[in-house]
Each structure stands twice: as structure tokens, then as C-alpha cells.
PDB file of C-alpha atoms in Angstrom:
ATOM      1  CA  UNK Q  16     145.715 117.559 203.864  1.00 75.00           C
ATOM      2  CA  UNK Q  17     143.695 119.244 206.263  1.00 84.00           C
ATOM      3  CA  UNK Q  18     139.733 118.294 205.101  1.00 82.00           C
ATOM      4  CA  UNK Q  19     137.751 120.413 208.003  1.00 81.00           C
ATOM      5  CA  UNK Q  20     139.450 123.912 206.345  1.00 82.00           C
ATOM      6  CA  UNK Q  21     139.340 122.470 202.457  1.00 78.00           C
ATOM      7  CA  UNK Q  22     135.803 121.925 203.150  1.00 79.00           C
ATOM      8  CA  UNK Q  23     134.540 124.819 205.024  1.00 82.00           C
ATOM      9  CA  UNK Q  24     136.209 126.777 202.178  1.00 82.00           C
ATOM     10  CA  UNK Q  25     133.962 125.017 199.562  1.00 81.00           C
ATOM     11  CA  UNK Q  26     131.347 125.687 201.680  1.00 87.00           C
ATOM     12  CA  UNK Q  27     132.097 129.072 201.985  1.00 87.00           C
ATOM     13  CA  UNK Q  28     132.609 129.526 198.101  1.00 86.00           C
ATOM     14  CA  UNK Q  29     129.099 127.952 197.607  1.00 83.00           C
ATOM     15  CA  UNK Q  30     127.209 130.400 200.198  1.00 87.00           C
ATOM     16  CA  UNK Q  31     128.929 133.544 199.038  1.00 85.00           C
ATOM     17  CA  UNK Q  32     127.847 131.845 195.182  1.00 86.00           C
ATOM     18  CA  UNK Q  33     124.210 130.972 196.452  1.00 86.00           C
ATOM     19  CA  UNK Q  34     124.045 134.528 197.839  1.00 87.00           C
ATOM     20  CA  UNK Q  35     125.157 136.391 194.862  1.00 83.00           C
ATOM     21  CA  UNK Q  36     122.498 134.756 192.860  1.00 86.00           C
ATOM     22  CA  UNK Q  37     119.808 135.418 195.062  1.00 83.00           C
ATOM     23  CA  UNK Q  38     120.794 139.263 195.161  1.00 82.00           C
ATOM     24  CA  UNK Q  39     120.952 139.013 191.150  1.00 80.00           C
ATOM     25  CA  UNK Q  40     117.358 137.439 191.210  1.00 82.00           C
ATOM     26  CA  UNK Q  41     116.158 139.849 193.599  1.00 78.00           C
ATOM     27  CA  UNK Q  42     117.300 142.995 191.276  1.00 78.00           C
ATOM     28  CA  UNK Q  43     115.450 141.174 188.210  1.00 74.00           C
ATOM     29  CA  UNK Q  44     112.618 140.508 190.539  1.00 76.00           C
ATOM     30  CA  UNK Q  45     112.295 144.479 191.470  1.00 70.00           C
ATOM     31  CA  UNK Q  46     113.095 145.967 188.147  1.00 75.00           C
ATOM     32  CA  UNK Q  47     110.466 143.589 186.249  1.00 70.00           C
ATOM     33  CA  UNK Q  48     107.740 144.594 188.798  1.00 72.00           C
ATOM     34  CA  UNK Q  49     109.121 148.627 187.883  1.00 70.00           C
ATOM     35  CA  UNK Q  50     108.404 147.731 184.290  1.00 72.00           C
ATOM     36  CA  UNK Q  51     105.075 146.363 184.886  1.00 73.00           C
ATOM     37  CA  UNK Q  52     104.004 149.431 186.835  1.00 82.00           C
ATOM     38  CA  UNK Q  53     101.281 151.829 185.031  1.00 84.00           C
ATOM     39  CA  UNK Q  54     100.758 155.827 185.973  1.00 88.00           C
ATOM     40  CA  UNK Q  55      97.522 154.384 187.501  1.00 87.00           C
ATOM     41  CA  UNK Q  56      99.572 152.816 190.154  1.00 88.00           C
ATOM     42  CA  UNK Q  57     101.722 155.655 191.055  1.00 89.00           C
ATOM     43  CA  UNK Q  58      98.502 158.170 190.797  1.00 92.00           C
ATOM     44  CA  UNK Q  59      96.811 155.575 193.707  1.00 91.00           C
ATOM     45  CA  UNK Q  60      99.904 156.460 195.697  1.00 90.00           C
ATOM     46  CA  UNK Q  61      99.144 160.000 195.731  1.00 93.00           C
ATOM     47  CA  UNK Q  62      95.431 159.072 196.707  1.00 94.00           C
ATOM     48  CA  UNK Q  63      94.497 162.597 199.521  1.00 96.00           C
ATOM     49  CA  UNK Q  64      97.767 164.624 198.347  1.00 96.00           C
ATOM     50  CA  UNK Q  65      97.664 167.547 195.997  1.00 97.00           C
ATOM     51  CA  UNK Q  66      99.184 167.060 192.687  1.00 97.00           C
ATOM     52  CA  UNK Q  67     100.349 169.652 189.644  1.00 97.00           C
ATOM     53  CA  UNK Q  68      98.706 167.528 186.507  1.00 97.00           C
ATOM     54  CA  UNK Q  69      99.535 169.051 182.605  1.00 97.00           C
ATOM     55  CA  UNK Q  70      97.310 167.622 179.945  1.00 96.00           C
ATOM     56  CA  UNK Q  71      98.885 166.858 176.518  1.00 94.00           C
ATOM     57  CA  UNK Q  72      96.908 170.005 175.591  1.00 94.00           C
ATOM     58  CA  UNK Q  73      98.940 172.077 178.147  1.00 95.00           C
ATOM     59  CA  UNK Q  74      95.575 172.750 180.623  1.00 96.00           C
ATOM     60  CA  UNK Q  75      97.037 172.844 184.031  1.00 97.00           C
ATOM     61  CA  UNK Q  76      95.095 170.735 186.857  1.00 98.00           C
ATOM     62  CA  UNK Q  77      96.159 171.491 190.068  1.00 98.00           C
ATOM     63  CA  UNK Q  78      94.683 170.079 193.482  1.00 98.00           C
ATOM     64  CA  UNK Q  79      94.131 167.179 195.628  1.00 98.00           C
ATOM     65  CA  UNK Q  80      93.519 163.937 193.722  1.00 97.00           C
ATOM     66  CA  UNK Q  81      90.803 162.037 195.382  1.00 97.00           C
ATOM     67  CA  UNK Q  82      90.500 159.066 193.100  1.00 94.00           C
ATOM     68  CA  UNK Q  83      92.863 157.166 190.958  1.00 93.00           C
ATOM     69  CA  UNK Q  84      91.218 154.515 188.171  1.00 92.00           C
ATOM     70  CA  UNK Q  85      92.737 153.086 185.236  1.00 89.00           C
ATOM     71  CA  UNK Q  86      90.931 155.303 182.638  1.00 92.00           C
ATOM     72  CA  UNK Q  87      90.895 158.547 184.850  1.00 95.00           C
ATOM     73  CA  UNK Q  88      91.466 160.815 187.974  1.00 96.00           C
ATOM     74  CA  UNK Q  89      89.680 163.319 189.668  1.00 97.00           C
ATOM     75  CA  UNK Q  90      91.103 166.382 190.989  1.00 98.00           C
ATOM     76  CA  UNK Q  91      89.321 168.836 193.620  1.00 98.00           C
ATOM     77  CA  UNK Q  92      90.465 171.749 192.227  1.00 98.00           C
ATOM     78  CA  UNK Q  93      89.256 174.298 194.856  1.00 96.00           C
ATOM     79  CA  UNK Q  94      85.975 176.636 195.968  1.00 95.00           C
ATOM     80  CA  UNK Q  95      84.182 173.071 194.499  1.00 94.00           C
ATOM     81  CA  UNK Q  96      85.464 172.787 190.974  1.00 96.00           C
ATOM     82  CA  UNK Q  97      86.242 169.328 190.449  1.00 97.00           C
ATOM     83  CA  UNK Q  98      88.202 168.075 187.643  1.00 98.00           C
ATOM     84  CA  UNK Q  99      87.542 164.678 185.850  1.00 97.00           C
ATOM     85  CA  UNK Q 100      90.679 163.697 183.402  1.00 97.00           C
ATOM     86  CA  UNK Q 101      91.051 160.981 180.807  1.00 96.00           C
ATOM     87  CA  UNK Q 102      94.496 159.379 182.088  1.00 94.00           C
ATOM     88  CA  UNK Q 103      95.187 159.149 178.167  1.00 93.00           C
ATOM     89  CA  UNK Q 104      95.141 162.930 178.078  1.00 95.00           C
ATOM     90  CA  UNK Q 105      97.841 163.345 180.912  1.00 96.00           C
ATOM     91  CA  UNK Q 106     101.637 164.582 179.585  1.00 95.00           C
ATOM     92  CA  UNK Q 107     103.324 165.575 183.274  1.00 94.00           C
ATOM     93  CA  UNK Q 108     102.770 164.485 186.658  1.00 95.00           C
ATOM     94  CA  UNK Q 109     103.765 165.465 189.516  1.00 94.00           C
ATOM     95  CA  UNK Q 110     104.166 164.841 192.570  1.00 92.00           C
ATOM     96  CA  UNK Q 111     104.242 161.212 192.284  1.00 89.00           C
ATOM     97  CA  UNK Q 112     105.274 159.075 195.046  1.00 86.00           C
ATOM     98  CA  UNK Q 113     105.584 154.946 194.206  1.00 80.00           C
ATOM     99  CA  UNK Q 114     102.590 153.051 193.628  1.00 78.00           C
ATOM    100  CA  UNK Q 115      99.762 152.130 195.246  1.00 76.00           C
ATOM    101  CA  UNK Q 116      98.485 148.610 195.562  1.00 69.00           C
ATOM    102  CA  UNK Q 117      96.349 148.035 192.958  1.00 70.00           C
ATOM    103  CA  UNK Q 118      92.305 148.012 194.020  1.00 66.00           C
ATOM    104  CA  UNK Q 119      89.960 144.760 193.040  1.00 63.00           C
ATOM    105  CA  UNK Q 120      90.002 144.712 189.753  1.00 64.00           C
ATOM    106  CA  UNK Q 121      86.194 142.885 189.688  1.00 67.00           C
ATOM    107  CA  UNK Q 122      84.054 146.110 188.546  1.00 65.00           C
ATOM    108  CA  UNK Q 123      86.241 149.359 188.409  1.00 80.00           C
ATOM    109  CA  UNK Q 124      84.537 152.095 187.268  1.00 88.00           C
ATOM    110  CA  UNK Q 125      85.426 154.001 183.605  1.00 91.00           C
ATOM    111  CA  UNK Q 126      85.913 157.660 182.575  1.00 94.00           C
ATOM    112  CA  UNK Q 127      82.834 156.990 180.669  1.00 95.00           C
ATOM    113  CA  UNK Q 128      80.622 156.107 183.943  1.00 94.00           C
ATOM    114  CA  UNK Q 129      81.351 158.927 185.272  1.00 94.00           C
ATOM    115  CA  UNK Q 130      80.731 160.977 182.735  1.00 96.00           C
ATOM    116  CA  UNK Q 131      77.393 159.003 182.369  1.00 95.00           C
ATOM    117  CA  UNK Q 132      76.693 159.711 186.425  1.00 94.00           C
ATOM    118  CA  UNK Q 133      77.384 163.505 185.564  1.00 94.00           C
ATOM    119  CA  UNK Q 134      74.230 162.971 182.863  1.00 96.00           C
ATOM    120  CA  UNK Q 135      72.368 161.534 185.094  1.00 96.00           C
ATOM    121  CA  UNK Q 136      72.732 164.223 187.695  1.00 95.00           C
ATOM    122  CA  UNK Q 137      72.588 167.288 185.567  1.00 94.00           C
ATOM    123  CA  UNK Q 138      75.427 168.768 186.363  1.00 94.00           C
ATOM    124  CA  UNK Q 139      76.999 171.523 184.241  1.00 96.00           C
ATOM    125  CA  UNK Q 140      80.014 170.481 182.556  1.00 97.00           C
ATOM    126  CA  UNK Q 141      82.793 172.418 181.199  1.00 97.00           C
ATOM    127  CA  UNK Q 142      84.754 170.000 178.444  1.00 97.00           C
ATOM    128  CA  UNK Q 143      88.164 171.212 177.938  1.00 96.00           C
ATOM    129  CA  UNK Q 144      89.487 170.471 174.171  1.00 95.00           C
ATOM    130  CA  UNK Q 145      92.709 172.214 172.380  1.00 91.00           C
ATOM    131  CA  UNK Q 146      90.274 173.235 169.804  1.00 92.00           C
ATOM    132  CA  UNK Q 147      88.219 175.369 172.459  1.00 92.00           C
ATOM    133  CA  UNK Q 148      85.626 174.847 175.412  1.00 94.00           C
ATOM    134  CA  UNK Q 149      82.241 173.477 175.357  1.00 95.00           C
ATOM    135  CA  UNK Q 150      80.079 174.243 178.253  1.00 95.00           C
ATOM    136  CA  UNK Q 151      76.581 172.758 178.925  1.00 96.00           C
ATOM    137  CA  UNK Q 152      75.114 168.988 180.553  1.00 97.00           C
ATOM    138  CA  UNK Q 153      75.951 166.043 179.016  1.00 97.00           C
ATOM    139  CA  UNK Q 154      73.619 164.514 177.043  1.00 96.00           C
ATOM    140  CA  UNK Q 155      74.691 160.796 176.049  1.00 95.00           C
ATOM    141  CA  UNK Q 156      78.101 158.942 176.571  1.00 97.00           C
ATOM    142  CA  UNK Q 157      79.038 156.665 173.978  1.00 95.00           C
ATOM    143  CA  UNK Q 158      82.443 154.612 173.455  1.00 94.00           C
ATOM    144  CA  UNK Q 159      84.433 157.366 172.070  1.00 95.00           C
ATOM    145  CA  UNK Q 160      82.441 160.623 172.277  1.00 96.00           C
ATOM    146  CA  UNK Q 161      80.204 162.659 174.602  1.00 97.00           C
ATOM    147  CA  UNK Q 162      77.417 164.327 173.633  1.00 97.00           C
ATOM    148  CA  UNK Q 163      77.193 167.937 175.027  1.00 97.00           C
ATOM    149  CA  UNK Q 164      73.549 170.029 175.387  1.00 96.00           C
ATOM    150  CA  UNK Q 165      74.993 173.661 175.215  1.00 94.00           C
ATOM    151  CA  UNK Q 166      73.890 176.007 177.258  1.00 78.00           C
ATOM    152  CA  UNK Q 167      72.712 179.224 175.172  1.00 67.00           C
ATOM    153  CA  UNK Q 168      74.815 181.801 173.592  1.00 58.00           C
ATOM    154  CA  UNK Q 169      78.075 181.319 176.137  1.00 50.00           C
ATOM    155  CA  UNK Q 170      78.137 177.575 176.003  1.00 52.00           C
ATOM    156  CA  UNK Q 171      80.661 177.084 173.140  1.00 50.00           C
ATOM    157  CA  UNK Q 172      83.529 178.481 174.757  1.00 50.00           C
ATOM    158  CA  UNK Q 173      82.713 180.887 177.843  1.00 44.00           C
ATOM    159  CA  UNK Q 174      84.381 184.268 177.210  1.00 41.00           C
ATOM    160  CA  UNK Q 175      87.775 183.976 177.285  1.00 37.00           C
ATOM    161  CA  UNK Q 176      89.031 181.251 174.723  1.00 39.00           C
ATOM    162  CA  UNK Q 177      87.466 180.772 171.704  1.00 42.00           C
ATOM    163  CA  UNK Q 178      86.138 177.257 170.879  1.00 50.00           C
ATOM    164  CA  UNK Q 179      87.434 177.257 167.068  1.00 55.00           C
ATOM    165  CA  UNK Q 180      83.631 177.554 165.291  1.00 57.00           C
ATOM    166  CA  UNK Q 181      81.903 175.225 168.271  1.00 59.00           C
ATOM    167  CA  UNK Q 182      78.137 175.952 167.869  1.00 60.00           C
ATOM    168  CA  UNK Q 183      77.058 177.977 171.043  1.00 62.00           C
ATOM    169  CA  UNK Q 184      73.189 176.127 170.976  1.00 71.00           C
ATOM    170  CA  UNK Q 185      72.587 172.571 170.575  1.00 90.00           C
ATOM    171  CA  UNK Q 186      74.242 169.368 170.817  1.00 94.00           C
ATOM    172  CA  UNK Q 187      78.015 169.588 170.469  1.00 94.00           C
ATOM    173  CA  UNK Q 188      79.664 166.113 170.397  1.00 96.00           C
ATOM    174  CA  UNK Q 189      83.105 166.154 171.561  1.00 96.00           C
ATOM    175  CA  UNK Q 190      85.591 163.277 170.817  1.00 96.00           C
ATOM    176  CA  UNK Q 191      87.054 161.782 174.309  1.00 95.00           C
ATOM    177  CA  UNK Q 192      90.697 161.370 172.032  1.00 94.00           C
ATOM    178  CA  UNK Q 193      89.986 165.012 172.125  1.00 95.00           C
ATOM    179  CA  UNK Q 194      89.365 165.827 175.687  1.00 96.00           C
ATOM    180  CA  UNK Q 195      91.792 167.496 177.915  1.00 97.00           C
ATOM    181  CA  UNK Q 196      89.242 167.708 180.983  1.00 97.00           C
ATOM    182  CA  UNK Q 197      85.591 167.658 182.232  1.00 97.00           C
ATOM    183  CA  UNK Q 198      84.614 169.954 184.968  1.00 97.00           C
ATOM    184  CA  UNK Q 199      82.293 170.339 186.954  1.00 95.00           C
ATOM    185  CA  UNK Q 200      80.865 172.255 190.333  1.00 87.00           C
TER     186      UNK Q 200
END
């Protein structure tokens, strides 16, 4: 019995084993990390790039995304429109390359912030619902709502789609389950 080739095949048998378990581990390894990924992580890849966004109301947001949180995106839209979208309101993507390391988590900030920065700044808003438009400057950010201060006769919809019986004076609040997008110049 020849021992040097019975063990060198034994060996061989246990690398070629040893390997195929380590390539097995590997393809759990990549597909659980897959499964863990969010649309926040893929939207970070596409940080600078122009992207063609739907909302599950069907408004079209098109542009380059310049910031990617957890709880929204913006979206310079063009001639200084910028678009600020719930990530809950978002049906189709694209572009989307793979993700994006993921930022410090410490402090990030939330759709609600930065709604409450647009109060704070006076900016006129444009809230895009299915039910209609509200235009004005936010008022107050709560939880789950933002109040809107509409501007005059124009403010509950703008011209061309009707805001299903918004008032056009006053404070309009507007549910953010509700909100397709918040824009703003």
C-alpha cells in the first residue's frame, strides 16, 4: 500500500470539502446582507446621479438626488425646484445602482426636520397629495401631519388640479401618510 498517494488523496478530498463549504458560506453570507438591504441604501448609492422617482400616487420626480436618509430624499428637480419625498410614499425607482454604505447612524436627520427647517425659513411649499395640492408655508410639523398656512385664493390647489374641496385660506393640515411630495424653490 502506497501511504504518500492514499494520503495526499484524503488530503485532497478534505481541501476540495473545506473549499466547497466556504463557497456555500460565502453565498449565505452575500444573500443575507441582500436581504438586510433597505431602498435607503441603494438611494445613497445614487447620491449626485439623476434618478426617475414615481410616488405611490403616480407624481413623477425626476432629477438629481442630492441626499438619501432613511425617512426621505431630496431631488433637484431643475430651474431650483427642489423636491422633498417621504421614502414611504415612493412605488418605482430608478436608476438604482447597489448600496451605499450606510452614514453614522448617531443623529440622522427626519422628513419631519426638514419640513420643520422649511417653517423656519419661510419658504413656500407646494404639498403634493392624491386628493389635490396645497400650496402655502408650513406652519407646524407634528408626528404625523403638517400644518399648511395657505396662501390666498390659489393656495388649495394652483390652477390646474383640483385639490378635492381643500380650503384655499387658512390652515390646511395635510396627513404625511398622505403626502406624495413637498416642494419647494
Amino acid at each position: 500500500m502506497d501511504w504518500d498517494a492514499l494520503l495526499a488523496d484524503l488530503e485532497s478530498r478534505f481541501e476540495a470539502e473545506r473549499r466547497a463549504e466556504i463557497a456555500a458560506q460565502a453565498a449565505d453570507l452575500a444573500e443575507a446582507e441582500i436581504a438586510s438591504l433597505r431602498v435607503a441604501d441603494r438611494l445613497r448609492g445614487a447620491l449626485g446621479r439623476t434618478v426617475r422617482l414615481r410616488t405611490c400616487g403616480g407624481v413623477p420626480v425626476d432629477g438629481v438626488l442630492t441626499r438619501a436618509e432613511d425617512g426621505f430624499v431630496l431631488v433637484e428637480e431643475g430651474d431650483g425646484l427642489q423636491a422633498l419625498v417621504p421614502t414611504g410614499s415612493l412605488a418605482f425607482l430608478s436608476p438604482l445602482p447597489g448600496p451605499s454604505p450606510e452614514p453614522d447612524r448617531h443623529r440622522r436627520p427626519t422628513f419631519q426636520a426638514a419640513a420643520r427647517e422649511l417653517a423656519r425659513t419661510g419658504a413656500r411649499v407646494r404639498a403634493v397629495t392624491s386628493a389635490g395640492d396645497i400650496i402655502g408655508r408650513i406652519g407646524r410639523v407634528g408626528a404625523d401631519y403638517i400644518d399648511i398656512l395657505v396662501d390666498g385664493p390659489h393656495g388649495g390647489s394652483g390652477d390646474p388640479r383640483p385639490a378635492g374641496g381643500a380650503p384655499r385660506t387658512g390652515v390646511v393640515t395635510v396627513c404625511l401618510t398622505a403626502l406624495d411630495v413637498l416642494r419647494s424653490r
